[in-house]
């Protein structure tokens, strides 16, 4: 099985939590913007529909 060589902090930003894929010397919020999802439209928050609000 191959090792993942891609951007590791992008995975953490997609999940919204620290996945401890980088060294634990610095906190993850000093390394990247953990609140934002990765990508061009990551800063936008998706709006929940009325149906989605029932489950949130």
Short mmCIF file of C-alpha atoms in Angstrom, two decimals:
data_model
loop_
_atom_site.label_atom_id
_atom_site.label_comp_id
_atom_site.label_asym_id
_atom_site.label_seq_id
_atom_site.Cartn_x
_atom_site.Cartn_y
_atom_site.Cartn_z
CA UNK A 1 0.00 0.00 0.00
CA UNK A 2 1.35 3.42 -0.95
CA UNK A 3 2.01 6.28 1.41
CA UNK A 4 0.04 9.54 1.01
CA UNK A 5 2.45 12.24 -0.16
CA UNK A 6 -0.03 15.06 -0.73
CA UNK A 7 -0.72 18.15 1.41
CA UNK A 8 -1.45 16.95 4.94
CA UNK A 9 -2.86 20.15 6.40
CA UNK A 10 -5.44 20.27 3.61
CA UNK A 11 -6.89 17.02 4.97
CA UNK A 12 -7.08 18.52 8.47
CA UNK A 13 -8.78 21.65 7.15
CA UNK A 14 -11.32 19.58 5.22
CA UNK A 15 -12.30 17.68 8.38
CA UNK A 16 -12.16 20.81 10.55
CA UNK A 17 -10.03 19.22 13.27
CA UNK A 18 -6.41 18.34 13.93
CA UNK A 19 -5.65 14.89 12.51
CA UNK A 20 -2.10 14.93 13.99
CA UNK A 21 -0.50 14.34 10.59
CA UNK A 22 2.24 16.92 11.20
CA UNK A 23 4.66 17.08 14.12
CA UNK A 24 3.16 18.09 17.44
CA UNK A 25 5.63 20.90 18.16
CA UNK A 26 3.36 23.78 17.10
CA UNK A 27 -0.39 24.09 17.43
CA UNK A 28 -2.34 23.57 14.22
CA UNK A 29 -3.98 27.01 14.34
CA UNK A 30 -0.53 28.62 14.02
CA UNK A 31 0.24 26.48 10.96
CA UNK A 32 -2.89 27.12 8.89
CA UNK A 33 -6.41 28.54 8.91
CA UNK A 34 -8.17 25.52 10.38
CA UNK A 35 -11.57 27.30 10.35
CA UNK A 36 -11.54 27.55 6.56
CA UNK A 37 -12.10 24.61 4.28
CA UNK A 38 -9.43 24.14 1.61
CA UNK A 39 -9.94 25.40 -1.91
CA UNK A 40 -11.02 28.54 -3.69
CA UNK A 41 -14.47 28.66 -2.06
CA UNK A 42 -13.40 27.44 1.37
CA UNK A 43 -14.05 30.74 3.12
CA UNK A 44 -17.79 30.57 2.29
CA UNK A 45 -20.02 28.82 4.76
CA UNK A 46 -22.69 26.67 3.11
CA UNK A 47 -26.21 27.69 4.03
CA UNK A 48 -28.31 24.93 5.55
CA UNK A 49 -31.72 24.29 4.05
CA UNK A 50 -34.82 23.94 6.20
CA UNK A 51 -34.49 20.19 5.83
CA UNK A 52 -30.86 20.29 6.92
CA UNK A 53 -31.66 22.42 9.98
CA UNK A 54 -33.82 19.60 11.33
CA UNK A 55 -30.75 17.39 11.64
CA UNK A 56 -28.29 20.01 12.90
#
